[in-house]
Short mmCIF file of C-alpha atoms in Angstrom, two decimals:
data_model
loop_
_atom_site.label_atom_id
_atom_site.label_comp_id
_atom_site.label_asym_id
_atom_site.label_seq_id
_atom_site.Cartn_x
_atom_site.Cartn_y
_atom_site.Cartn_z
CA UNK A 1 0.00 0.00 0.00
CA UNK A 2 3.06 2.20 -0.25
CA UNK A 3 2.32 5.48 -1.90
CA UNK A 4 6.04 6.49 -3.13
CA UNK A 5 8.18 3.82 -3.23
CA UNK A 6 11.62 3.74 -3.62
CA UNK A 7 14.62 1.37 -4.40
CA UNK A 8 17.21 0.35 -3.24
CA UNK A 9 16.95 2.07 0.57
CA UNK A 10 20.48 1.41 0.55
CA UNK A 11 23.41 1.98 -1.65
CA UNK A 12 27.07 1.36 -0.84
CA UNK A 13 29.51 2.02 -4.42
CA UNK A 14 33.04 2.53 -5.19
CA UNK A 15 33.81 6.34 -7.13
CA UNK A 16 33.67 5.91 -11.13
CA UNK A 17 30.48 3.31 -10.90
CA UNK A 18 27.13 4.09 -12.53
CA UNK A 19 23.92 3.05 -10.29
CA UNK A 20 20.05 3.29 -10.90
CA UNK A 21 17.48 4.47 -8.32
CA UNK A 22 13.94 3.42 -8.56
CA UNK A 23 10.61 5.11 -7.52
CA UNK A 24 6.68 4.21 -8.37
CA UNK A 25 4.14 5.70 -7.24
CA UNK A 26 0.80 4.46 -7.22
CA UNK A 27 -1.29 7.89 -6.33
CA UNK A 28 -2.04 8.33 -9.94
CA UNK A 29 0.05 11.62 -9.77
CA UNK A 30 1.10 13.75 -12.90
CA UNK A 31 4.37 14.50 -11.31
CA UNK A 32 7.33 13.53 -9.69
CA UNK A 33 10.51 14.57 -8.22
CA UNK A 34 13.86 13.93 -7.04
CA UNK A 35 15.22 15.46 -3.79
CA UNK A 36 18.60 15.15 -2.52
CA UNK A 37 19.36 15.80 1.27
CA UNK A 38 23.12 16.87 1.76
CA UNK A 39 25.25 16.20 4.72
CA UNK A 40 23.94 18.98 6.37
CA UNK A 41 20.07 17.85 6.17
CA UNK A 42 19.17 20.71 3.59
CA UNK A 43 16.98 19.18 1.13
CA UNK A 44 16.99 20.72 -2.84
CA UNK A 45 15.32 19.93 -5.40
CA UNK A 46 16.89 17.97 -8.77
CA UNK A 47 14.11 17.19 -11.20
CA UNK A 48 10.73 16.75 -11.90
CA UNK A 49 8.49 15.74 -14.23
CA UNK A 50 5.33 16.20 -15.55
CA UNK A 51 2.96 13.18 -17.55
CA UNK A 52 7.09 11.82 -18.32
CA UNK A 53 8.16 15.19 -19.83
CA UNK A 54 11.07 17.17 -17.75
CA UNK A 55 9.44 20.33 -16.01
CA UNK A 56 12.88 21.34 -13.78
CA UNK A 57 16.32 20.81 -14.02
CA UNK A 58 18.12 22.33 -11.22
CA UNK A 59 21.72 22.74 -12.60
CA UNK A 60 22.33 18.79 -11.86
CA UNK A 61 25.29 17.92 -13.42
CA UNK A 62 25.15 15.67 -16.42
CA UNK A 63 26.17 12.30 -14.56
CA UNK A 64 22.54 12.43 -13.34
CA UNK A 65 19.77 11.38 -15.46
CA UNK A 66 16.32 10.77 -14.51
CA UNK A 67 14.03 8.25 -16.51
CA UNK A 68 9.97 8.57 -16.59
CA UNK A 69 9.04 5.41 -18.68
CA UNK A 70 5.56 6.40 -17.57
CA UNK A 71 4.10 8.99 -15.12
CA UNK A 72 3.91 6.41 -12.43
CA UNK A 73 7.92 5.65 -12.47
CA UNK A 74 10.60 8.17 -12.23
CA UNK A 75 14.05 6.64 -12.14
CA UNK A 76 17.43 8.27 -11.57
CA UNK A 77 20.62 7.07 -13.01
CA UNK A 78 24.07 8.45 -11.65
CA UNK A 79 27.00 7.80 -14.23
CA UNK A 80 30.68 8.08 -12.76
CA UNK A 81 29.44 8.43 -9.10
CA UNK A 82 31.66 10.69 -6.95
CA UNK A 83 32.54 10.81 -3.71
CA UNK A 84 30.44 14.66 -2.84
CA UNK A 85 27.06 12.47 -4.84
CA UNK A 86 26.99 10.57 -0.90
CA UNK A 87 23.40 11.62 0.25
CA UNK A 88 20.00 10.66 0.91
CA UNK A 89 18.24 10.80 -2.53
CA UNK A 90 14.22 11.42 -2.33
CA UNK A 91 11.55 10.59 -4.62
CA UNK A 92 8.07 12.71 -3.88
CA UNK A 93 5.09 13.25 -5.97
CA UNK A 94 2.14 15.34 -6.36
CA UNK A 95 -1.46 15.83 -8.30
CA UNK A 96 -1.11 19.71 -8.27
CA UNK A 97 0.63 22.41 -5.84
CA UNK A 98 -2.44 22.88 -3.90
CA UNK A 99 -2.59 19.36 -2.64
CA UNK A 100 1.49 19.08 -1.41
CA UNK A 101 3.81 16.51 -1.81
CA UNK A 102 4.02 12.98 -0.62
CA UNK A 103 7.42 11.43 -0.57
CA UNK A 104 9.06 8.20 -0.13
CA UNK A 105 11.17 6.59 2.49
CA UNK A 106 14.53 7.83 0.73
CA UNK A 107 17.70 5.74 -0.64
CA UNK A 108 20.96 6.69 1.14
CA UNK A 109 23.78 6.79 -1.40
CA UNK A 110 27.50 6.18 0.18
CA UNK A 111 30.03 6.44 -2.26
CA UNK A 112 33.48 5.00 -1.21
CA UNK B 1 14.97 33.62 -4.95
CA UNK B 2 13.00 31.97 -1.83
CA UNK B 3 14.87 31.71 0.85
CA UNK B 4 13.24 29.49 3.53
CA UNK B 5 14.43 29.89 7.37
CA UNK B 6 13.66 27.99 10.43
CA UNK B 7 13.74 29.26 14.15
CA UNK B 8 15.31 27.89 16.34
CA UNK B 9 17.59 25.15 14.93
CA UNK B 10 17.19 23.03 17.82
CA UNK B 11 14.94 22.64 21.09
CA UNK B 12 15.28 20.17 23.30
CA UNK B 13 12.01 20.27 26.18
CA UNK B 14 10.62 18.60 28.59
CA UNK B 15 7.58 16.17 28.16
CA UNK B 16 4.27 18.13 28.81
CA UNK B 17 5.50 21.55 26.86
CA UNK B 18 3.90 23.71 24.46
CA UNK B 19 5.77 24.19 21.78
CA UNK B 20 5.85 26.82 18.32
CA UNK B 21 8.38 26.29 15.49
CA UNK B 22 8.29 29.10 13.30
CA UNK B 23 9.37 29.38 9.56
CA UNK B 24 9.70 32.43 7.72
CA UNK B 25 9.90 32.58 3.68
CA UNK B 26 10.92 35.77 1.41
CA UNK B 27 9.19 35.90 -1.27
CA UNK B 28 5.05 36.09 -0.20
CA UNK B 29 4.01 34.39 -3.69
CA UNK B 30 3.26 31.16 -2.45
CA UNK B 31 0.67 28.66 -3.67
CA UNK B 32 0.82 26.72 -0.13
CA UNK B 33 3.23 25.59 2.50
CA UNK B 34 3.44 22.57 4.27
CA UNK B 35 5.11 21.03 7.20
CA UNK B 36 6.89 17.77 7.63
CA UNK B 37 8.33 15.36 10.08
CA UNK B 38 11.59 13.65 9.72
CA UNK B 39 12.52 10.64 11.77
CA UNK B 40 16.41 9.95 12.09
CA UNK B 41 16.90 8.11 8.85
CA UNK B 42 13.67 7.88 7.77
CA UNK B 43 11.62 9.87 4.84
CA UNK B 44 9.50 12.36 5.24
CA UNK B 45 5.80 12.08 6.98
CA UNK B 46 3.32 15.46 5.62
CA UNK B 47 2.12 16.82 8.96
CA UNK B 48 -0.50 19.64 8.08
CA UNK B 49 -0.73 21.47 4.49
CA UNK B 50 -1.59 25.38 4.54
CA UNK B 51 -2.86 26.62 1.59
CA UNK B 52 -2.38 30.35 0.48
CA UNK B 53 -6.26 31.20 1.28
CA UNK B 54 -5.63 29.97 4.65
CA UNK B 55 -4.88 31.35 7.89
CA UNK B 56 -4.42 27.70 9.68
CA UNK B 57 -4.58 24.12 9.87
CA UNK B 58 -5.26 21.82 12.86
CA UNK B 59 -4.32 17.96 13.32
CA UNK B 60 -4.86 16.87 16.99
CA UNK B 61 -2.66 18.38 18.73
CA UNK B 62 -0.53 19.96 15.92
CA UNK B 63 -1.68 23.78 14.49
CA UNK B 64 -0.14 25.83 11.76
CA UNK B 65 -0.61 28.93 10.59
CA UNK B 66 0.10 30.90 7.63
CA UNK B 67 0.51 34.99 7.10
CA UNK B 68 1.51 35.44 4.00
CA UNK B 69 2.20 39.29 3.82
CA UNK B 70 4.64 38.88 6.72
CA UNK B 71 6.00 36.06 5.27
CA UNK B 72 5.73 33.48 8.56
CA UNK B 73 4.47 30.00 9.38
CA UNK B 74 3.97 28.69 12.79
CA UNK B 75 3.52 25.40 13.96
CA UNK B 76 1.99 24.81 17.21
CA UNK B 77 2.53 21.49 19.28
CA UNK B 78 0.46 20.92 22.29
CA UNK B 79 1.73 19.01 25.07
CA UNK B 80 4.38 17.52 23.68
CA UNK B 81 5.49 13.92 24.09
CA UNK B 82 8.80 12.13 23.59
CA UNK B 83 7.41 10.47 20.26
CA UNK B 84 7.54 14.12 18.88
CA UNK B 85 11.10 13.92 19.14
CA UNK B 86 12.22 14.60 15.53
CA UNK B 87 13.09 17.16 12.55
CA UNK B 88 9.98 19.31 11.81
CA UNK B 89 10.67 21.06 8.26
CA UNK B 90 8.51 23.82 6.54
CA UNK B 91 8.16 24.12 2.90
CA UNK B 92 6.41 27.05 0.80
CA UNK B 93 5.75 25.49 -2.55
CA UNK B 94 6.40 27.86 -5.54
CA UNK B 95 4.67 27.01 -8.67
CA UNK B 96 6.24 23.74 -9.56
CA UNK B 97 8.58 22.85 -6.53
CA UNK B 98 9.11 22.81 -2.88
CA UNK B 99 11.60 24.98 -1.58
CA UNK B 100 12.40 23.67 2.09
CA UNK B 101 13.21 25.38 5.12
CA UNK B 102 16.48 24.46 7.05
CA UNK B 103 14.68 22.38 9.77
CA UNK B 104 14.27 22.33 13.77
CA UNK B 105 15.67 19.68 15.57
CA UNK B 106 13.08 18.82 18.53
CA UNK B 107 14.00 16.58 21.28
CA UNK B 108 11.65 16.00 24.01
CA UNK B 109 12.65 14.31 27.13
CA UNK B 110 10.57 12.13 29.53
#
């Protein structure tokens, strides 16, 4: 019955791999997001998307791409991982501003 | 730019308190804002969404409000129990995104 769902929860790489991060959500929400939480707790937004098209790009650098097969599944690949990409990464979704944002449980990255 | 800001960082009280986190955004053009709770590790749980033609919002014993021409949110937290213990964070949303606030750290003792 999990709204946003993300996977893995964990992730534990060496610098220079590439890794994927799942999320579905089964709200029936136009649009996602990805979230990172730095070190310091501050979350920011990366990305989002709208029915699968890209609405915001938040100068992410390049080795991140997200994937929206379809509007329930927003994916994130990370090419060349570095050590500074260690954080807690954040799916969320929503129908439409005025009804907020639900998010999912998180995947902590750890890049070693 | 929005620039979100929450007051005070931390708090640390004693079971039985009432409490008020306050949040305070720059930019008044807000659809709505909303307030979450973090566990340690854990995601985020939606506690109480404000929306810009509101003053407030109640959930048992949790009540925000919302003045948009000063710019402030408060959350209210009646007698507070050790299970509160977490990070409460405000977020205005701006037309497509969430901007979040820098968090309070609450930690209430038995």
């Amino acid at each position: 019955d999990t709204a946003v769902s993300q996977t893995p929860k964990y992730l534990v790489t060496q610098m220079g791999n590439d890794k994927s991060i799942k999320c579905e959500q089964n709200l029936g929400h136009d649009t996602m997001y990805w979230y990172k939480q730095d070190s310091k707790k501050f979350l920011k937004i990366m990305f989002s998307y709208n029915n699968k098209e890209l609405i915001i790009n938040e100068t992410v650098p390049n080795r991140f791409s997200p994937k929206s097969p379809d509007k329930a599944h927003l994916n994130l690949h990370i090419n060349s991982l570095e050590l500074g990409d260690s954080a807690v990464y954040f799916c969320a979704s929503s129908q439409a501003e005025y009804y907020g944002y639900t998010f999912g449980s998180g995947t902590r990255l750890t890049v070693v | 730019k929005q620039e979100v800001t929450q007051i005070p960082a931390a708090l640390s009280v004693p079971e039985g308190e009432n409490l008020v986190l306050n949040c305070s955004f720059t930019d008044s053009a807000i659809y709505n804002l909303q307030w979450f709770r973090q566990d340690p590790g854990k995601g985020l749980t939606s506690l109480l969404l404000i929306q810009s033609s509101q003053r407030e919002q109640t959930s048992g014993r949790l009540n925000a409000s919302l003045d948009k021409s000063s710019g402030r949110s408060t959350l209210y937290i009646a007698a507070s129990q050790p299970g509160d213990s977490a990070t409460y964070l405000c977020a205005v949303i701006n037309t497509d995104k969430l901007i979040f606030g820098t968090g309070t750290r609450l930690q209430v003792f038995p």
